[in-house]
Coordinates of N, CA and C in Angstrom, one line a residue:
M1 N -56.8 64.6 8.8 CA -57.8 65.4 9.4 C -57.5 65.5 10.9
I2 N -57.5 66.7 11.4 CA -57.4 66.9 12.8 C -58.5 67.3 13.6
T3 N -58.9 66.8 14.6 CA -60.2 67.0 15.5 C -59.5 67.3 17.0
T4 N -60.1 68.2 17.6 CA -59.7 68.5 19.1 C -60.9 68.4 19.9
R5 N -60.5 67.8 21.1 CA -61.5 67.7 22.2 C -61.5 68.8 23.1
A6 N -62.5 68.8 23.9 CA -62.5 70.0 24.9 C -61.5 70.2 25.6
D7 N -60.9 69.0 26.1 CA -59.7 69.0 27.1 C -58.4 69.2 26.2
G8 N -58.4 69.5 25.0 CA -57.3 69.8 24.1 C -56.6 68.7 23.6
L9 N -57.1 67.6 23.8 CA -56.5 66.3 23.1 C -56.8 66.3 21.7
T10 N -55.8 66.1 20.7 CA -55.9 66.1 19.3 C -56.1 64.6 18.8
R11 N -57.0 64.5 17.8 CA -57.0 63.1 17.1 C -56.4 63.5 15.6
D12 N -55.5 62.8 15.0 CA -55.0 63.1 13.7 C -54.9 61.9 12.9
T13 N -55.1 62.1 11.6 CA -55.0 60.9 10.6 C -53.7 60.9 9.9
D14 N -52.7 61.9 10.4 CA -51.5 62.0 9.5 C -50.7 60.8 9.9
P15 N -50.3 59.8 9.0 CA -49.4 58.6 9.4 C -48.0 59.1 9.6
A16 N -47.5 60.2 9.2 CA -46.2 60.7 9.5 C -46.2 61.2 10.9
R17 N -47.3 61.3 11.6 CA -47.3 61.8 13.0 C -47.2 60.6 14.0
I18 N -47.6 59.4 13.6 CA -47.6 58.4 14.2 C -46.1 57.9 14.7
D19 N -46.1 57.7 16.2 CA -45.0 57.2 16.9 C -44.8 55.7 16.7
L20 N -44.1 55.3 15.7 CA -44.0 53.9 15.3 C -43.4 53.2 16.4
D21 N -42.3 53.5 17.0 CA -41.9 52.9 18.1 C -42.8 52.7 19.3
R22 N -43.4 53.7 19.5 CA -44.4 53.6 20.8 C -45.5 52.6 20.3
V23 N -46.2 52.8 19.1 CA -47.2 51.9 18.9 C -46.9 50.5 18.7
H24 N -45.6 50.0 18.0 CA -45.0 49.0 18.0 C -44.8 48.3 19.6
H25 N -44.3 49.1 20.4 CA -44.3 48.6 21.7 C -45.7 48.3 22.3
W26 N -46.6 49.1 22.3 CA -48.0 49.0 22.8 C -48.5 47.6 22.3
L27 N -48.5 47.6 20.9 CA -49.1 46.3 20.3 C -48.4 44.8 20.8
S28 N -46.9 45.0 20.6 CA -46.3 43.7 20.7 C -46.1 43.4 22.1
T29 N -46.1 44.2 22.9 CA -46.0 43.9 24.5 C -47.2 43.8 25.2
D30 N -48.3 44.5 24.8 CA -49.4 44.8 25.8 C -50.7 44.5 25.2
A31 N -50.9 44.4 23.9 CA -52.1 44.2 23.2 C -52.0 42.6 23.1
F32 N -53.1 42.0 23.7 CA -53.3 40.4 23.6 C -53.3 40.0 22.1
W33 N -53.8 40.7 21.3 CA -54.2 40.2 20.0 C -52.8 40.4 19.0
A34 N -51.9 41.1 19.5 CA -50.7 41.4 18.7 C -49.3 41.1 19.4
L35 N -49.3 40.4 20.4 CA -48.2 40.1 20.9 C -47.0 39.5 20.3
G36 N -45.9 40.0 20.4 CA -44.9 39.6 19.4 C -44.8 40.1 18.0
R37 N -45.8 41.0 17.6 CA -45.9 41.4 16.3 C -44.5 42.3 16.0
S38 N -44.0 42.1 14.7 CA -42.6 42.5 14.4 C -42.9 44.1 14.2
R39 N -41.8 44.8 14.4 CA -41.8 46.2 14.1 C -42.1 46.4 12.5
E40 N -41.6 45.6 11.7 CA -41.8 45.6 10.3 C -43.3 45.4 9.9
S41 N -43.9 44.5 10.5 CA -45.4 44.4 10.3 C -46.2 45.6 10.9
V42 N -45.9 46.1 11.9 CA -46.8 47.2 12.4 C -46.4 48.6 11.3
A43 N -45.2 48.7 10.9 CA -44.9 49.7 9.9 C -45.7 49.4 8.7
R44 N -45.5 48.2 8.3 CA -46.5 47.9 7.0 C -48.0 48.2 7.2
S45 N -48.5 47.8 8.4 CA -49.9 48.0 8.7 C -50.3 49.4 8.6
I46 N -49.5 50.2 9.1 CA -49.8 51.7 9.1 C -49.6 52.2 7.7
E47 N -48.7 51.7 7.0 CA -48.6 52.2 5.7 C -49.8 51.8 4.8
H48 N -50.4 50.9 4.9 CA -51.6 50.5 4.2 C -52.9 50.6 4.9
S49 N -53.1 51.4 6.0 CA -54.3 51.6 6.4 C -54.6 53.2 6.8
L50 N -55.8 53.4 7.1 CA -56.3 54.8 7.5 C -55.9 54.7 9.0
V51 N -55.0 55.6 9.4 CA -54.5 55.7 10.8 C -55.0 56.8 11.6
F52 N -55.1 56.6 12.9 CA -55.5 57.6 13.7 C -54.8 57.6 15.1
G53 N -54.3 58.8 15.4 CA -53.5 58.8 16.7 C -54.1 60.0 17.7
V54 N -54.0 59.7 18.8 CA -54.4 60.8 19.7 C -53.3 61.4 20.6
Y55 N -53.3 62.6 20.7 CA -52.1 63.3 21.2 C -52.3 64.3 22.4
L56 N -51.5 64.3 23.3 CA -51.6 65.5 24.1 C -51.4 66.9 23.5
P57 N -52.0 67.9 24.1 CA -52.0 69.2 23.4 C -50.6 69.8 23.7
D58 N -49.9 69.7 24.7 CA -48.6 70.5 24.9 C -47.4 69.9 24.3
T59 N -47.4 68.5 24.6 CA -46.1 67.9 24.1 C -46.3 67.1 22.9
S60 N -47.6 66.7 22.2 CA -47.8 66.0 21.2 C -47.5 64.5 21.4
E61 N -47.3 64.2 22.7 CA -47.1 62.7 23.0 C -48.3 62.1 22.6
Q62 N -48.2 60.8 21.9 CA -49.1 60.1 21.5 C -49.8 59.1 22.6
L63 N -51.0 59.2 22.9 CA -51.9 58.5 23.8 C -52.6 57.4 23.4
A64 N -52.8 57.2 22.2 CA -53.7 56.3 21.5 C -53.5 56.1 20.0
F65 N -53.9 54.9 19.5 CA -53.7 54.5 18.1 C -54.9 53.6 17.8
A66 N -55.3 53.8 16.4 CA -56.2 52.8 15.9 C -56.1 52.9 14.3
R67 N -56.5 51.9 13.7 CA -56.3 51.8 12.2 C -57.6 51.3 11.6
V68 N -57.8 51.7 10.3 CA -59.0 51.1 9.6 C -58.4 50.7 8.2
V69 N -58.8 49.4 7.9 CA -58.6 48.9 6.7 C -59.6 49.0 5.9
T70 N -59.6 49.6 4.7 CA -60.8 50.0 4.1 C -60.5 50.1 2.5
D71 N -61.7 49.9 1.7 CA -61.7 50.2 0.3 C -62.3 51.6 0.0
Y72 N -62.9 52.3 1.1 CA -63.5 53.6 1.0 C -64.7 53.5 0.2
A73 N -65.1 52.3 0.0 CA -66.5 52.3 -0.9 C -67.5 51.3 -0.2
T74 N -67.2 50.2 0.2 CA -68.1 49.2 0.8 C -67.7 48.8 2.1
F75 N -66.6 48.7 2.6 CA -66.1 47.9 3.8 C -64.9 48.6 4.6
G76 N -65.2 48.4 5.9 CA -63.9 48.9 6.6 C -63.8 47.9 7.9
W77 N -62.6 47.7 8.2 CA -62.2 47.0 9.3 C -61.5 47.8 10.4
L78 N -62.0 48.0 11.5 CA -61.3 49.0 12.7 C -60.6 47.9 13.4
C79 N -59.4 48.3 13.6 CA -58.4 47.3 14.3 C -57.2 48.0 15.1
D80 N -56.5 47.4 15.8 CA -55.6 47.7 16.5 C -55.7 48.9 17.4
V81 N -57.1 49.1 18.0 CA -57.2 50.2 18.8 C -56.5 50.0 20.2
Y82 N -55.8 51.0 20.6 CA -55.0 50.9 21.6 C -54.9 52.3 22.5
V83 N -55.2 52.3 23.7 CA -55.0 53.5 24.5 C -54.0 53.2 25.5
A84 N -53.3 54.1 25.8 CA -52.0 53.8 26.6 C -52.6 53.7 27.8
R85 N -52.1 52.8 28.8 CA -52.5 52.4 30.1 C -52.7 53.6 31.0
E86 N -51.7 54.6 31.1 CA -51.8 55.6 31.9 C -53.1 56.8 31.3
A87 N -53.5 56.5 30.3 CA -54.6 57.5 29.7 C -55.9 56.8 29.8
R88 N -56.0 55.6 30.2 CA -57.2 55.0 30.2 C -58.2 55.5 31.3
G89 N -59.7 55.3 31.0 CA -60.5 55.9 32.0 C -60.9 57.3 31.7
R90 N -60.6 57.9 30.7 CA -60.7 59.2 30.4 C -61.5 59.4 29.1
G91 N -62.3 58.4 28.7 CA -63.1 58.3 27.6 C -62.4 58.5 26.3
I92 N -61.3 58.3 26.3 CA -60.4 58.5 25.0 C -60.8 57.5 23.9
G93 N -61.0 56.2 24.4 CA -61.4 55.1 23.6 C -62.5 55.3 22.8
T94 N -63.7 55.7 23.7 CA -64.9 56.0 23.1 C -64.9 57.3 22.2
W95 N -64.2 58.3 22.4 CA -64.0 59.5 21.6 C -63.3 59.2 20.2
L96 N -62.2 58.3 20.4 CA -61.5 57.8 19.2 C -62.6 56.9 18.3
A97 N -63.2 56.1 18.9 CA -64.1 55.2 18.2 C -65.2 56.1 17.3
E98 N -65.8 57.1 18.3 CA -66.8 58.0 17.7 C -66.3 58.8 16.4
S99 N -65.1 59.3 16.7 CA -64.5 60.1 15.6 C -64.1 59.3 14.4
I100 N -63.9 58.2 14.7 CA -63.5 57.2 13.3 C -64.8 56.8 12.7
V101 N -65.8 56.6 13.4 CA -67.1 56.4 12.7 C -67.5 57.5 11.9
A102 N -67.4 58.8 12.5 CA -67.8 60.0 12.0 C -66.8 60.3 10.6
E103 N -65.6 60.0 10.7 CA -64.6 60.2 9.5 C -65.1 59.3 8.4
L104 N -65.5 58.1 8.6 CA -65.8 57.2 7.6 C -67.2 57.5 7.1
E105 N -68.2 58.2 7.9 CA -69.4 58.3 7.5 C -69.7 58.9 6.0
P106 N -68.9 59.8 5.5 CA -69.2 60.3 4.2 C -68.9 59.1 3.1
Y107 N -68.2 58.2 3.4 CA -67.9 57.0 2.3 C -69.1 56.2 2.2
R108 N -70.0 56.1 3.2 CA -71.3 55.4 3.3 C -70.9 53.9 3.1
L109 N -70.0 53.5 3.8 CA -69.6 52.0 3.9 C -70.8 51.1 4.2
K110 N -70.9 49.9 3.4 CA -72.0 49.1 3.8 C -71.7 48.4 5.2
R111 N -70.6 48.2 5.4 CA -70.1 47.7 6.8 C -68.7 48.1 7.3
L112 N -68.7 48.4 8.6 CA -67.6 48.9 9.5 C -67.6 47.6 10.5
M113 N -66.6 46.9 10.5 CA -66.5 45.7 11.5 C -65.4 45.8 12.3
L114 N -65.4 45.1 13.4 CA -64.2 45.0 14.3 C -64.4 43.8 15.2
S115 N -63.3 43.5 15.9 CA -63.3 42.3 16.7 C -62.8 42.9 18.1
T116 N -63.6 42.4 19.2 CA -63.1 42.7 20.5 C -63.5 41.6 21.4
L117 N -62.6 41.4 22.5 CA -62.9 40.4 23.4 C -63.4 41.0 24.8
D118 N -63.0 42.2 25.0 CA -63.3 42.9 26.1 C -63.8 44.4 26.3
A119 N -64.0 44.9 25.0 CA -64.4 46.4 25.0 C -65.9 46.5 24.2
H120 N -66.6 45.6 24.4 CA -68.0 45.7 23.7 C -68.7 47.0 24.1
E121 N -68.7 47.3 25.3 CA -69.5 48.5 25.9 C -68.9 49.7 25.2
V122 N -67.6 49.8 24.9 CA -67.1 51.1 24.3 C -67.6 51.2 22.8
Y123 N -67.6 50.1 22.3 CA -68.1 50.2 20.8 C -69.6 50.1 20.5
A124 N -70.4 49.7 21.6 CA -71.6 49.8 21.5 C -72.3 51.3 21.7
R125 N -71.5 51.9 22.4 CA -71.8 53.2 22.6 C -71.7 54.1 21.4
V126 N -71.1 53.8 20.5 CA -71.1 54.5 19.0 C -71.7 53.7 18.0
G127 N -72.4 52.6 18.3 CA -73.4 51.9 17.2 C -72.9 50.6 16.8
F128 N -71.8 50.1 17.2 CA -71.5 48.8 16.9 C -72.3 47.7 17.6
S129 N -72.8 46.5 17.1 CA -73.5 45.6 17.6 C -73.0 44.2 17.2
A130 N -73.3 43.1 17.9 CA -72.9 41.8 17.5 C -73.3 41.5 16.3
V131 N -72.6 40.7 15.7 CA -73.0 40.3 14.1 C -74.2 39.3 14.1
S132 N -75.2 40.0 13.5 CA -76.5 39.4 13.3 C -76.7 37.9 12.7
E133 N -75.8 37.6 12.0 CA -75.6 36.4 11.3 C -74.3 35.8 11.3
P134 N -73.7 35.4 12.4 CA -72.3 35.1 12.3 C -71.9 33.8 11.5
E135 N -73.1 33.1 11.2 CA -73.0 31.8 10.3 C -72.5 32.2 9.0
K136 N -72.5 33.3 8.6 CA -72.3 34.0 7.2 C -70.7 34.2 7.2
L137 N -70.2 34.5 8.3 CA -68.7 35.0 8.4 C -67.8 33.7 8.4
M138 N -66.7 33.9 7.7 CA -65.8 32.8 7.7 C -64.4 33.6 7.6
M139 N -63.3 32.9 8.1 CA -62.0 33.3 8.3 C -60.8 32.5 8.0
I140 N -59.8 32.8 7.7 CA -58.5 31.9 7.6 C -57.7 32.5 8.6
T141 N -57.2 31.7 9.6 CA -56.2 32.2 10.5 C -54.8 31.8 10.2
A142 N -53.9 32.7 10.0 CA -52.6 32.5 9.5 C -51.8 31.7 10.6
P143 N -50.9 30.7 10.2 CA -50.2 30.1 11.1 C -49.1 31.0 11.7
A144 N -48.5 30.5 12.8 CA -47.5 31.5 13.7 C -46.5 32.0 12.7
S145 N -46.0 31.4 11.8 CA -45.0 31.7 10.7 C -45.8 32.1 9.6
S146 N -45.4 33.3 9.0 CA -46.2 33.8 7.9 C -45.0 34.3 6.8
T147 N -45.6 34.5 5.8 CA -44.6 34.9 4.6 C -45.5 36.2 3.8
V148 N -44.7 37.0 3.4 CA -45.2 38.1 2.6 C -44.7 38.0 1.0
P149 N -45.7 38.4 0.2 CA -45.3 38.2 -1.1 C -44.2 39.2 -1.6
T150 N -43.2 38.7 -2.4 CA -42.0 39.6 -2.9 C -42.7 40.1 -4.2
D151 N -43.5 39.4 -5.0 CA -44.2 39.9 -6.3 C -45.5 39.2 -6.1
P152 N -46.5 40.0 -5.9 CA -47.9 39.5 -5.8 C -48.5 39.0 -7.0
A153 N -48.0 39.6 -8.3 CA -48.5 39.0 -9.4 C -48.0 37.5 -9.7
A154 N -46.8 37.3 -9.1 CA -46.1 36.0 -9.6 C -46.5 35.0 -8.4
G155 N -47.0 35.6 -7.3 CA -47.3 34.7 -6.3 C -46.1 34.1 -5.5
A156 N -45.0 34.6 -6.0 CA -43.8 34.2 -4.9 C -43.7 34.8 -3.7
V157 N -43.2 34.2 -2.6 CA -43.2 34.5 -1.4 C -41.7 34.5 -0.7
E158 N -41.6 35.5 0.3 CA -40.3 35.4 1.0 C -40.6 35.5 2.5
P159 N -39.9 34.8 3.3 CA -40.0 34.8 4.7 C -39.7 36.1 5.2
L160 N -40.5 36.5 6.3 CA -40.3 37.8 6.9 C -38.9 37.8 7.8
A161 N -38.4 38.8 7.8 CA -37.2 38.6 8.8 C -37.3 38.1 10.0
T162 N -38.5 38.3 10.7 CA -38.9 37.8 12.0 C -38.9 36.3 12.0
D163 N -39.4 35.8 10.9 CA -39.5 34.4 10.8 C -38.1 33.6 10.8
L164 N -37.1 34.3 10.1 CA -35.8 33.7 10.1 C -35.2 33.8 11.3
K165 N -35.6 34.3 12.2 CA -35.0 34.5 13.5 C -35.5 33.2 14.6
R166 N -36.5 32.6 14.1 CA -37.2 31.6 14.9 C -36.5 30.3 14.9

């Protein structure tokens, strides 16, 4: 789905339009939560998520990226939100977050969550708030070297190509 802002910027959910090389560069070199993330992992995350790109009107150059991991019924996780450094300060992050919330509204998800270290104000403007009962949340943090199932049914795992280089 494509939406257009008054200044001509467009937001699109077409995964084919995502500039994988650019998004990988942003995340792996400039996003503290994804430093060093492999191109393969970025590609797989895009393939298995609802993705959002923001583009310039004339050149279609990508200025921002975000993705949502969701079951489209009860839960969504907004993640990897990134606005190019040269495009920051123009309200793109807020507009992107607002449009993502609006895009997901028809699904009536019980929870849409995210994690942020430094952008609380951006997300608060669109309705996010601190977790009311954090003691209910738990997580597993993967070790630095991770594996990917080759056959999920069998539980067999194979090292990622990036793990073999370590």
